[in-house]
Coordinates of C-alpha atoms in Angstrom, one line a residue:
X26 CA 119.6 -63.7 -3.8
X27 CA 121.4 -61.8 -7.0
X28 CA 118.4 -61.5 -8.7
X29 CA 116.7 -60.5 -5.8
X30 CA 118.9 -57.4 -5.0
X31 CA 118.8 -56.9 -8.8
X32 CA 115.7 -56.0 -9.1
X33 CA 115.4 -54.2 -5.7
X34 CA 118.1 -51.9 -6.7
X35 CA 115.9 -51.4 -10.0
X36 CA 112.7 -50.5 -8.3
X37 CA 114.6 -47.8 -6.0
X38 CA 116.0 -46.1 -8.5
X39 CA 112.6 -46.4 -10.3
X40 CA 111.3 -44.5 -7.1
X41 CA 113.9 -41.6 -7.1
X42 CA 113.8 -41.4 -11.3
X43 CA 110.2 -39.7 -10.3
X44 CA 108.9 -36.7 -8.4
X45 CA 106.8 -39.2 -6.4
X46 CA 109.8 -40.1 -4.2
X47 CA 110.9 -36.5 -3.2
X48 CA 107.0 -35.5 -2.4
X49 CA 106.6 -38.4 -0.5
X50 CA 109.7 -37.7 1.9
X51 CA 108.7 -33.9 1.9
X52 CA 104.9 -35.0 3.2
X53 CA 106.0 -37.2 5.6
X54 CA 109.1 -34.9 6.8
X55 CA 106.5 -32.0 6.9
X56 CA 103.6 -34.2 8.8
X57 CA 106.1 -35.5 11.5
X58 CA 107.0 -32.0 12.3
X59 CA 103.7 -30.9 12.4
X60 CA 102.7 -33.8 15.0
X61 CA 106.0 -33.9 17.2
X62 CA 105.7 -29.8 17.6
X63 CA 102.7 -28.8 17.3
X64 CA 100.7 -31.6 18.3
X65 CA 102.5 -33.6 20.1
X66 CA 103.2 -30.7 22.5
X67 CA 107.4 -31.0 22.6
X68 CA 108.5 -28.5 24.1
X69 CA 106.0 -27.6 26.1
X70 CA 106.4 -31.0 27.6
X71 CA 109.8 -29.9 28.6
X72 CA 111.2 -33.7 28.5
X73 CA 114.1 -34.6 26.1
X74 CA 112.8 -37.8 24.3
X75 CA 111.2 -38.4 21.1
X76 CA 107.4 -40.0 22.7
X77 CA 105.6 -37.5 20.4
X78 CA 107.3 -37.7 17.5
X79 CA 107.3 -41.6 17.6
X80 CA 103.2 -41.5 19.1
X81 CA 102.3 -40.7 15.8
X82 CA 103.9 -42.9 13.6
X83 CA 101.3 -45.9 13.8
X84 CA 98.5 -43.4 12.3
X85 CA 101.1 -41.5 10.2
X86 CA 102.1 -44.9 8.7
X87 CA 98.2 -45.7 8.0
X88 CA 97.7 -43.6 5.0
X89 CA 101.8 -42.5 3.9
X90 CA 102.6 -46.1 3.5
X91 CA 99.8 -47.8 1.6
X92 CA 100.4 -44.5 -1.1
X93 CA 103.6 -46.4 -1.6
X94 CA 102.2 -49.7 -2.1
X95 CA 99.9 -49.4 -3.7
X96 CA 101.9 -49.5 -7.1
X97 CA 103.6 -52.2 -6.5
X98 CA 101.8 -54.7 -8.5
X99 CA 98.7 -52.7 -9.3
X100 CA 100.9 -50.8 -11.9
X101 CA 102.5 -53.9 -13.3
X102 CA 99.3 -55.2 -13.6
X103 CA 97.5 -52.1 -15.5
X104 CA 100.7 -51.6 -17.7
X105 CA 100.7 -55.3 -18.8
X106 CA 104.5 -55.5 -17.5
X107 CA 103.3 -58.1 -15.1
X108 CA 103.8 -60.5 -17.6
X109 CA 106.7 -59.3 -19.1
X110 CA 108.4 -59.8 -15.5
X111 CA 106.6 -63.1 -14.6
X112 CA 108.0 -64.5 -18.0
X113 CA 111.8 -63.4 -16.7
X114 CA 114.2 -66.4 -15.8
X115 CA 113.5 -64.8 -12.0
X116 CA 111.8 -66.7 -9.4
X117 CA 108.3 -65.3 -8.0
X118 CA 109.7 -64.8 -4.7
X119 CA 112.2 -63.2 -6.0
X120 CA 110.8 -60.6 -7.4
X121 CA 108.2 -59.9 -4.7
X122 CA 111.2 -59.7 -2.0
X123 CA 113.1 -57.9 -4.6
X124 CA 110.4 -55.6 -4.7
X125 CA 108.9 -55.5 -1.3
X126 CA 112.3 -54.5 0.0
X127 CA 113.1 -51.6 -2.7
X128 CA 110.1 -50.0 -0.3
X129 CA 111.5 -50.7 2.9
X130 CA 114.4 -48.9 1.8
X131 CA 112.8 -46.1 0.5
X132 CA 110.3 -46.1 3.9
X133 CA 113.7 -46.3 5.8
X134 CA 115.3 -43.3 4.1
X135 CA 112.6 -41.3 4.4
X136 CA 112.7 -42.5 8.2
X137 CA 116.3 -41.8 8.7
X138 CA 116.1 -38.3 7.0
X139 CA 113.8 -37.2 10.4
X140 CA 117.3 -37.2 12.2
X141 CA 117.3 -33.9 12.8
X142 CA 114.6 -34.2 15.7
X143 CA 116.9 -36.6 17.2
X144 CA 120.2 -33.9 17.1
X145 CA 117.7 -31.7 18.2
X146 CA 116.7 -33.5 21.6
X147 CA 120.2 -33.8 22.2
X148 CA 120.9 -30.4 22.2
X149 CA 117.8 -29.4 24.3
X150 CA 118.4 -32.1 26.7
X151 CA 120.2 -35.7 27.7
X152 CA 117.9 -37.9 25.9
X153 CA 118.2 -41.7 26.8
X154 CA 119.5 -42.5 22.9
X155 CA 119.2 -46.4 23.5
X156 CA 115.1 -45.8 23.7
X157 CA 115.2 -43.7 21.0
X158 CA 117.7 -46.0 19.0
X159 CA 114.8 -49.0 19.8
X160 CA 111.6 -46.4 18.6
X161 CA 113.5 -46.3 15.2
X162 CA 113.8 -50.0 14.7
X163 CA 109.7 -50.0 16.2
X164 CA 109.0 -47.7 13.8
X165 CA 110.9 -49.4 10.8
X166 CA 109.6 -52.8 11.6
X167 CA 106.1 -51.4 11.8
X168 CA 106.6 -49.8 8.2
X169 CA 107.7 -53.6 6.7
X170 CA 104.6 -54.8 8.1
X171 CA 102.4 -51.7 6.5
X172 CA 104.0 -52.4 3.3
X173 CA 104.1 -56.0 3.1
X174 CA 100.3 -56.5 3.5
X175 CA 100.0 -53.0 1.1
X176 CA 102.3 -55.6 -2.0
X177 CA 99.8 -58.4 -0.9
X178 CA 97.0 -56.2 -1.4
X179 CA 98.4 -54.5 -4.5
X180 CA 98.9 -57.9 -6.2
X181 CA 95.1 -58.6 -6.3
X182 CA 94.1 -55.6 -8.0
X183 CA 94.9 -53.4 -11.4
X184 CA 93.4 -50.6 -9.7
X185 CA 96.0 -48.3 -7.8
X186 CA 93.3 -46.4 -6.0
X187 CA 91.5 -49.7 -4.7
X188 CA 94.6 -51.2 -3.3
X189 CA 94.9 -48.3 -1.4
X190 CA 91.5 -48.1 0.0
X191 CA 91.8 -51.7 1.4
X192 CA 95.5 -51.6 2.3
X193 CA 94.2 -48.2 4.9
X194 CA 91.1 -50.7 6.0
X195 CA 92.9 -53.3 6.9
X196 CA 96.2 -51.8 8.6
X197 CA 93.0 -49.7 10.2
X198 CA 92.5 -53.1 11.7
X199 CA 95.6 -54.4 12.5
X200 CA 96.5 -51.1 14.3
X201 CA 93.5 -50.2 16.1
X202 CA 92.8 -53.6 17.9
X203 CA 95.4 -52.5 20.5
X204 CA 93.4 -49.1 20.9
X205 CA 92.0 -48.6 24.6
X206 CA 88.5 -47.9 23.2
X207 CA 88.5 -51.3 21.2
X208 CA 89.7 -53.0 24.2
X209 CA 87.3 -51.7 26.4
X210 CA 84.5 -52.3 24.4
X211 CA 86.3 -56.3 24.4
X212 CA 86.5 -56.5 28.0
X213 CA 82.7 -55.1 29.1
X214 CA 81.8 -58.6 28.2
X215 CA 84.5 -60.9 26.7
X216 CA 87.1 -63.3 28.8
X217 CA 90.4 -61.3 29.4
X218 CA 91.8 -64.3 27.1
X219 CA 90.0 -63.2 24.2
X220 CA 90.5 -59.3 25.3
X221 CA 94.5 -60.1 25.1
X222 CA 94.4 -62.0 21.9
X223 CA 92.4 -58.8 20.2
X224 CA 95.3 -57.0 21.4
X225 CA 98.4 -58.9 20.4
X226 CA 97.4 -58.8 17.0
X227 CA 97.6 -54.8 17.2
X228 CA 100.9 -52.7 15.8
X229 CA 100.1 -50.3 18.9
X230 CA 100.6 -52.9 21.1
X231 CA 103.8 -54.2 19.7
X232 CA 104.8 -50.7 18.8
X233 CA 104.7 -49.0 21.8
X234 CA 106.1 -51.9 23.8
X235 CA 109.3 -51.1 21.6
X236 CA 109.1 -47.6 21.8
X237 CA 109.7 -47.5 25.8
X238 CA 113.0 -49.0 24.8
X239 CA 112.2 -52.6 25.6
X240 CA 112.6 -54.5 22.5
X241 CA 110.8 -57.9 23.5
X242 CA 111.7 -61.1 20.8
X243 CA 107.6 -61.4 20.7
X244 CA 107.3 -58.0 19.5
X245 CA 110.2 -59.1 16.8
X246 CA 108.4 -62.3 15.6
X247 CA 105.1 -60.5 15.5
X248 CA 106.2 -58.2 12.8
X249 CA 108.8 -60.7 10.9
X250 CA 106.4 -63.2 11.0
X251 CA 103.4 -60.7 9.7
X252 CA 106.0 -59.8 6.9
X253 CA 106.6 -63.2 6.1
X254 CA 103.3 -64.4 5.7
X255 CA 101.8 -61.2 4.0
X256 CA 104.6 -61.5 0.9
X257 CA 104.2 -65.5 1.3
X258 CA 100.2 -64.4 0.4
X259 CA 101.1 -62.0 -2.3
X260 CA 103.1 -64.6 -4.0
X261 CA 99.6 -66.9 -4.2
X262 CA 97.8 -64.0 -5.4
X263 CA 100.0 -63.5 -8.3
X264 CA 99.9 -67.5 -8.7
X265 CA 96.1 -67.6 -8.8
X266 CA 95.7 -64.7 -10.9
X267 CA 98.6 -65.9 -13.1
X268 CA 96.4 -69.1 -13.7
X269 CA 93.1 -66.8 -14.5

């Protein structure tokens, strides 16, 4: 576990020794905004919760998070510091966790810095703070899962720009299985069995379940268990191409 928070305290510092860090949290500050006021209609809507500025996250997270990822092992790779780190008296899990969890943190801060719009609700209204509490443990949850199959991703390529591609295509899928026009075009001719199994693959699903303030254990395991077995399949992607 040392060695773990070791090098997780290494990578975030790695993050903020950059200008990479601080445009990230500006973009996704800035695009939050942009979609709770402007799109998301808040206060024309006249209701003190956070619905639009939590709506968005699922689509935010779709292209902001895999930018993160994307370096994770890609860069390693290029650099030829892959090696170096694989050769370290570390275990692989170790360092995948260790790394995989440097960009949680970083996702989180970047999360938590949006609190602002929830000081703001509260003086515009009497917001139910438990719901709002539960969409920023959705929306952090969500993120671990973006990020996780990003490192997996990541790990099979040197090629930063490639991991991102497929990381986008396949949280694309992952997030819009639970979309009403995927399940619709599902239910015009497959059993509602199949039509529900679509769906409970889907981040919206699980998401916006959370975000009503409901925090369901199957919505929990969905995302711990995604995590789990996303960094479990990075770790045999840097075996495999370790024995290459």
């Amino acid at each position: 576990m040392s060695s773990t928070l070791v090098i997780a305290r290494r990578e975030l510092a790695a993050y903020f020794a950059t200008p990479l860090a601080y445009v990230f949290i500006i973009v996704y500050l800035f695009l939050n905004g942009i979609f709770t006021f402007y799109i998301g209609n808040f206060f024309e809507r006249g209701e003190a919760d956070l619905v639009p500025f939590f709506t968005f996250h699922p689509w935010l997270y779709l292209f902001l998070i895999p930018a993160i990822a994307m370096r994770l092992w890609a860069e390693e790779r290029k650099a030829g510091t892959i090696e170096l780190l694989l050769t370290l008296p570390v275990p692989l899990w170790a360092a995948i966790v260790g790394k995989f969890l440097a960009a949680w943190v970083f996702t989180g801060i970047a999360l938590a810095l949006t609190f602002p719009m929830w000081l703001t609700v509260n003086y515009l209204g009497q917001p139910d703070n438990g719901v709002i509490v539960a969409g920023y443990i959705g929306s952090f949850l969500m993120a671990g899962a973006y990020l996780a199959i990003g490192s997996c991703v990541s790990a099979a390529t040197r090629n930063q720009v490639v991991a991102f591609v497929l990381t986008v295509v396949v949280c694309f899928l992952f997030t819009a299985s639970g979309a009403p026009m995927v399940l619709d075009a599902f239910s015009g001719w497959a059993p509602q069995a199949i039509v529900d199994t679509v769906a409970s693959f889907s981040f919206l699903t699980h998401f916006n379940g959370i975000v009503t303030g409901v925090i369901e254990l199957k919505d929990i395991v969905f995302f711990t268990t995604l995590i789990v077995a996303a960094l479990a399949a990075n770790a045999i992607t840097i075996d495999m191409k370790k024995a290459n």
